[in-house]
Short mmCIF file of N, CA and C in Angstrom, two decimals:
data_model
loop_
_atom_site.label_atom_id
_atom_site.label_comp_id
_atom_site.label_asym_id
_atom_site.label_seq_id
_atom_site.Cartn_x
_atom_site.Cartn_y
_atom_site.Cartn_z
N VAL A 1 -106.62 -150.63 90.88
CA VAL A 1 -106.08 -149.81 92.09
C VAL A 1 -104.97 -150.95 92.36
N LYS A 2 -105.22 -151.84 92.93
CA LYS A 2 -103.82 -153.07 92.40
C LYS A 2 -103.12 -153.04 91.91
N ASP A 3 -102.73 -152.24 90.18
CA ASP A 3 -101.96 -151.95 89.45
C ASP A 3 -101.13 -150.70 89.46
N LEU A 4 -101.37 -149.77 91.11
CA LEU A 4 -101.31 -148.26 91.44
C LEU A 4 -99.42 -148.46 92.07
N LYS A 5 -98.73 -147.82 91.39
CA LYS A 5 -98.07 -147.93 92.38
C LYS A 5 -98.19 -146.71 93.75
N PRO A 6 -97.59 -147.55 94.27
CA PRO A 6 -97.77 -146.53 95.95
C PRO A 6 -97.50 -145.08 95.55
N GLU A 7 -96.56 -144.63 94.70
CA GLU A 7 -96.62 -143.15 94.35
C GLU A 7 -97.77 -142.75 93.84
N GLN A 8 -98.44 -143.52 93.06
CA GLN A 8 -99.63 -143.36 92.30
C GLN A 8 -100.67 -142.81 93.31
N LEU A 9 -100.72 -144.16 94.26
CA LEU A 9 -101.76 -143.92 95.25
C LEU A 9 -102.26 -142.88 96.29
N ALA A 10 -101.08 -142.10 96.91
CA ALA A 10 -100.84 -141.51 97.23
C ALA A 10 -101.43 -140.27 97.19
N GLU A 11 -100.14 -139.72 95.44
CA GLU A 11 -100.72 -139.04 95.11
C GLU A 11 -102.28 -138.32 94.74
N ARG A 12 -103.36 -139.70 94.55
CA ARG A 12 -104.45 -139.33 94.11
C ARG A 12 -105.84 -139.43 95.18
N MET A 13 -104.64 -139.97 96.16
CA MET A 13 -105.07 -139.77 98.32
C MET A 13 -105.12 -138.07 98.34
N VAL A 14 -103.96 -137.55 98.21
CA VAL A 14 -103.86 -136.56 98.24
C VAL A 14 -104.74 -135.03 97.45
N LEU A 15 -104.43 -135.52 96.39
CA LEU A 15 -105.75 -134.65 95.16
C LEU A 15 -107.30 -134.80 96.02
N ARG A 16 -107.26 -136.53 96.39
CA ARG A 16 -108.64 -135.49 97.07
C ARG A 16 -109.04 -134.96 97.76
N PHE A 17 -107.26 -134.63 98.70
CA PHE A 17 -108.06 -134.18 100.43
C PHE A 17 -107.48 -132.42 99.62
N LEU A 18 -107.09 -132.19 98.70
CA LEU A 18 -106.90 -131.06 98.33
C LEU A 18 -108.16 -130.08 97.91
N SER A 19 -109.09 -131.36 97.35
CA SER A 19 -109.51 -131.15 96.94
C SER A 19 -111.25 -130.46 97.31
N GLU A 20 -111.51 -131.20 98.11
CA GLU A 20 -111.95 -131.14 99.67
C GLU A 20 -112.09 -130.20 100.33
N ALA A 21 -110.70 -129.80 101.13
CA ALA A 21 -110.29 -128.68 101.66
C ALA A 21 -110.68 -127.09 100.94
N VAL A 22 -110.47 -127.27 99.05
CA VAL A 22 -111.13 -126.27 98.96
C VAL A 22 -112.75 -125.94 98.70
N HIS A 23 -113.19 -127.29 98.84
CA HIS A 23 -114.63 -127.79 99.03
C HIS A 23 -115.30 -127.38 100.61
N CYS A 24 -115.00 -126.75 100.82
CA CYS A 24 -114.84 -126.05 102.42
C CYS A 24 -114.97 -125.31 102.52
N LEU A 25 -113.76 -124.71 101.86
CA LEU A 25 -113.37 -122.88 102.13
C LEU A 25 -115.25 -122.59 100.50
N GLN A 26 -115.07 -123.01 99.92
CA GLN A 26 -116.58 -122.36 99.13
C GLN A 26 -117.39 -122.78 100.16
N ALA A 27 -117.88 -123.27 100.72
CA ALA A 27 -118.99 -123.75 101.40
C ALA A 27 -119.65 -123.45 102.69
N ASP A 28 -117.85 -122.71 103.07
CA ASP A 28 -117.93 -121.11 104.35
C ASP A 28 -117.72 -122.88 105.48
N VAL A 29 -117.48 -123.22 105.02
CA VAL A 29 -116.68 -124.61 106.15
C VAL A 29 -115.91 -124.05 107.73
N ILE A 30 -115.02 -123.98 106.53
CA ILE A 30 -113.90 -123.23 107.19
C ILE A 30 -113.73 -121.48 106.33
N SER A 31 -113.20 -121.05 107.26
CA SER A 31 -113.35 -118.86 106.80
C SER A 31 -111.92 -118.83 105.97
N SER A 32 -111.16 -119.31 105.48
CA SER A 32 -109.96 -118.66 105.20
C SER A 32 -108.37 -120.54 104.87
N ALA A 33 -108.19 -120.12 104.15
CA ALA A 33 -107.32 -120.21 102.99
C ALA A 33 -106.25 -120.99 104.26
N VAL A 34 -105.63 -119.85 105.33
CA VAL A 34 -104.74 -119.40 106.54
C VAL A 34 -105.20 -121.10 106.82
N HIS A 35 -106.94 -120.51 107.45
CA HIS A 35 -107.40 -121.48 108.80
C HIS A 35 -107.68 -122.90 108.28
N GLY A 36 -107.97 -123.08 106.95
CA GLY A 36 -107.55 -124.17 106.44
C GLY A 36 -106.60 -125.29 107.19
N ASP A 37 -105.19 -124.12 106.25
CA ASP A 37 -103.62 -124.48 106.41
C ASP A 37 -103.32 -124.88 107.47
N ILE A 38 -103.77 -124.55 108.36
CA ILE A 38 -103.10 -124.70 110.61
C ILE A 38 -103.99 -125.71 111.07
N GLY A 39 -105.50 -125.94 110.34
CA GLY A 39 -106.07 -126.58 110.65
C GLY A 39 -106.16 -127.86 109.95
N ALA A 40 -105.50 -128.81 108.93
CA ALA A 40 -104.85 -129.52 108.49
C ALA A 40 -103.38 -129.66 109.28
N VAL A 41 -102.51 -129.05 109.28
CA VAL A 41 -101.70 -129.14 109.70
C VAL A 41 -101.40 -129.76 111.32
N PHE A 42 -102.09 -129.24 112.00
CA PHE A 42 -102.84 -129.05 113.82
C PHE A 42 -103.95 -130.21 113.72
N GLY A 43 -104.68 -130.38 113.39
CA GLY A 43 -106.19 -131.41 113.48
C GLY A 43 -105.65 -132.56 113.12
N ILE A 44 -105.30 -132.89 111.99
CA ILE A 44 -105.23 -134.38 111.09
C ILE A 44 -103.75 -134.84 111.07
N GLY A 45 -103.42 -133.42 111.33
CA GLY A 45 -101.90 -134.02 110.32
C GLY A 45 -100.70 -134.36 108.89
N PHE A 46 -101.81 -133.47 108.56
CA PHE A 46 -101.21 -133.11 107.06
C PHE A 46 -100.03 -132.75 106.83
N PRO A 47 -99.51 -132.99 106.35
CA PRO A 47 -97.29 -133.01 106.44
C PRO A 47 -97.28 -131.39 106.37
N PRO A 48 -96.48 -131.25 107.73
CA PRO A 48 -95.89 -129.46 108.11
C PRO A 48 -95.16 -128.93 106.59
N PHE A 49 -94.80 -130.06 106.55
CA PHE A 49 -93.19 -129.52 105.23
C PHE A 49 -94.24 -129.01 104.03
N LEU A 50 -95.53 -129.19 103.67
CA LEU A 50 -96.22 -129.17 102.39
C LEU A 50 -97.08 -127.60 103.16
N GLY A 51 -97.02 -127.77 104.04
CA GLY A 51 -97.50 -125.84 104.96
C GLY A 51 -98.71 -126.04 104.54
N GLY A 52 -99.73 -126.97 104.06
CA GLY A 52 -101.04 -127.54 104.30
C GLY A 52 -101.90 -127.31 103.40
N PRO A 53 -103.14 -128.30 102.75
CA PRO A 53 -103.53 -128.05 101.59
C PRO A 53 -103.77 -126.71 100.75
N PHE A 54 -103.95 -125.70 101.97
CA PHE A 54 -103.74 -124.69 99.85
C PHE A 54 -102.50 -124.18 99.94
N SER A 55 -101.82 -123.86 100.60
CA SER A 55 -100.12 -123.68 100.69
C SER A 55 -99.87 -124.14 99.11
N TYR A 56 -99.76 -126.46 99.94
CA TYR A 56 -99.59 -127.03 98.93
C TYR A 56 -100.33 -126.88 97.14
N ILE A 57 -101.47 -126.72 97.33
CA ILE A 57 -101.74 -125.78 96.15
C ILE A 57 -100.89 -125.26 95.42
N ASP A 58 -101.20 -123.86 96.50
CA ASP A 58 -100.03 -123.04 95.73
C ASP A 58 -99.10 -123.04 95.28
N SER A 59 -97.77 -123.58 96.13
CA SER A 59 -97.08 -123.86 95.99
C SER A 59 -97.26 -125.83 93.86
N MET A 60 -98.16 -126.14 94.11
CA MET A 60 -97.76 -126.69 93.26
C MET A 60 -98.69 -125.62 91.72
N GLY A 61 -99.30 -125.32 91.84
CA GLY A 61 -99.73 -124.38 91.02
C GLY A 61 -101.37 -124.59 90.69
N PRO A 62 -102.66 -123.95 91.31
CA PRO A 62 -103.81 -124.34 90.94
C PRO A 62 -103.48 -124.50 89.90
N GLN A 63 -103.79 -124.71 88.53
CA GLN A 63 -103.55 -125.43 87.14
C GLN A 63 -102.97 -126.30 87.21
N THR A 64 -102.14 -126.55 88.08
CA THR A 64 -101.21 -128.15 88.27
C THR A 64 -103.13 -129.40 88.20
N VAL A 65 -103.28 -128.53 89.69
CA VAL A 65 -103.91 -129.28 90.04
C VAL A 65 -105.12 -130.08 89.91
N VAL A 66 -105.84 -128.80 88.87
CA VAL A 66 -107.13 -128.73 88.06
C VAL A 66 -106.56 -129.69 86.75
N ASP A 67 -105.02 -129.57 86.84
CA ASP A 67 -105.54 -130.65 85.27
C ASP A 67 -104.72 -132.41 85.75
N LYS A 68 -104.49 -132.17 87.36
CA LYS A 68 -104.39 -133.57 87.40
C LYS A 68 -106.15 -134.29 87.71
N LEU A 69 -106.52 -133.13 88.47
CA LEU A 69 -107.86 -134.08 88.93
C LEU A 69 -109.09 -134.13 88.15
N GLU A 70 -108.61 -133.54 86.82
CA GLU A 70 -109.02 -133.45 85.34
C GLU A 70 -108.94 -134.59 84.85
N ALA A 71 -107.81 -135.36 84.90
CA ALA A 71 -107.32 -136.99 84.29
C ALA A 71 -107.87 -137.60 85.05
N LEU A 72 -107.77 -137.30 85.90
CA LEU A 72 -108.56 -138.66 87.50
C LEU A 72 -110.18 -138.84 86.44
N ARG A 73 -110.94 -137.51 86.51
CA ARG A 73 -112.15 -137.20 86.61
C ARG A 73 -112.07 -138.11 85.15
N LYS A 74 -111.54 -137.67 84.19
CA LYS A 74 -111.75 -138.97 82.86
C LYS A 74 -111.82 -140.21 83.04
N GLU A 75 -110.83 -140.36 83.89
CA GLU A 75 -110.54 -141.72 83.85
C GLU A 75 -111.52 -142.72 85.45
N HIS A 76 -111.55 -142.04 86.11
CA HIS A 76 -112.48 -142.40 87.38
C HIS A 76 -113.87 -141.66 88.05
N GLY A 77 -113.94 -140.55 87.17
CA GLY A 77 -115.34 -140.06 87.43
C GLY A 77 -115.22 -138.27 88.02
N GLU A 78 -116.63 -138.38 88.24
CA GLU A 78 -117.28 -137.13 88.77
C GLU A 78 -116.57 -137.08 90.06
N GLN A 79 -116.14 -137.90 91.43
CA GLN A 79 -115.53 -138.00 92.11
C GLN A 79 -113.99 -136.97 92.54
N PHE A 80 -114.03 -136.77 91.02
CA PHE A 80 -112.14 -136.36 91.05
C PHE A 80 -113.06 -134.47 90.26
N ALA A 81 -113.59 -134.50 90.12
CA ALA A 81 -113.89 -132.72 89.50
C ALA A 81 -113.55 -131.62 90.26
N PRO A 82 -113.09 -131.13 89.46
CA PRO A 82 -112.34 -129.71 90.88
C PRO A 82 -113.31 -129.31 90.51
N PRO A 83 -113.70 -128.61 92.17
CA PRO A 83 -114.08 -127.31 92.78
C PRO A 83 -114.92 -126.04 91.75
N GLU A 84 -115.46 -125.14 92.19
CA GLU A 84 -115.43 -124.29 91.25
C GLU A 84 -114.58 -123.19 91.98
N LEU A 85 -113.64 -123.20 92.63
CA LEU A 85 -113.38 -122.26 93.37
C LEU A 85 -112.30 -122.83 92.65
N LEU A 86 -111.35 -124.29 92.76
CA LEU A 86 -109.95 -123.47 92.37
C LEU A 86 -110.01 -123.74 90.40
N LEU A 87 -111.19 -124.25 89.79
CA LEU A 87 -111.16 -123.59 88.81
C LEU A 87 -110.80 -122.34 88.96
N LYS A 88 -111.81 -121.31 89.28
CA LYS A 88 -112.12 -119.59 89.30
C LYS A 88 -109.95 -119.51 90.17
N HIS A 89 -109.69 -119.95 90.25
CA HIS A 89 -107.49 -119.95 90.79
C HIS A 89 -106.46 -120.17 89.90
N ALA A 90 -107.84 -120.82 89.44
CA ALA A 90 -106.80 -121.58 87.98
C ALA A 90 -106.97 -120.69 86.78
N LYS A 91 -107.95 -120.81 86.45
CA LYS A 91 -108.45 -119.34 85.84
C LYS A 91 -108.06 -117.94 86.13
N ASP A 92 -107.80 -117.48 86.51
CA ASP A 92 -107.26 -116.33 87.26
C ASP A 92 -105.49 -116.43 86.88
N GLY A 93 -104.67 -117.50 87.35
CA GLY A 93 -104.21 -117.50 88.19
C GLY A 93 -103.32 -116.72 89.06
N THR A 94 -104.43 -116.91 90.38
CA THR A 94 -104.05 -116.66 91.77
C THR A 94 -104.16 -117.67 92.34
N THR A 95 -103.14 -116.93 93.33
CA THR A 95 -103.41 -118.52 94.73
C THR A 95 -104.69 -117.88 95.70
N PHE A 96 -104.43 -119.28 96.16
CA PHE A 96 -104.86 -118.93 97.93
C PHE A 96 -104.73 -118.49 98.15
N HIS A 97 -103.31 -117.70 98.75
CA HIS A 97 -102.74 -117.04 99.45
C HIS A 97 -101.99 -115.83 99.34
N GLY A 98 -102.65 -115.53 97.93
CA GLY A 98 -102.19 -114.09 97.24
C GLY A 98 -100.31 -113.98 96.62
N LYS A 99 -99.97 -115.06 96.81
CA LYS A 99 -98.56 -114.83 96.77
C LYS A 99 -97.89 -114.31 95.55
#
């Protein structure tokens, strides 16, 4: 970890957060991507200009997020495994907000 640039470390933490947000939606801890975005922005200070975790995934593209998580998974283990719901969106080419 000492060899990581600040940008790499930040990306790694954000990807884990995005993954956990999808896990919450998948497990019905939150009822919708909209609620997850609002809760993250107003509840924990997720950067509003990114729109919340689900909007951010949509803007990056679910497949891009899966690819980044899979690369980290290969290097660092299962804690970076993408959630099934994210894999489904990537496979289907759909977004969380239906854009």
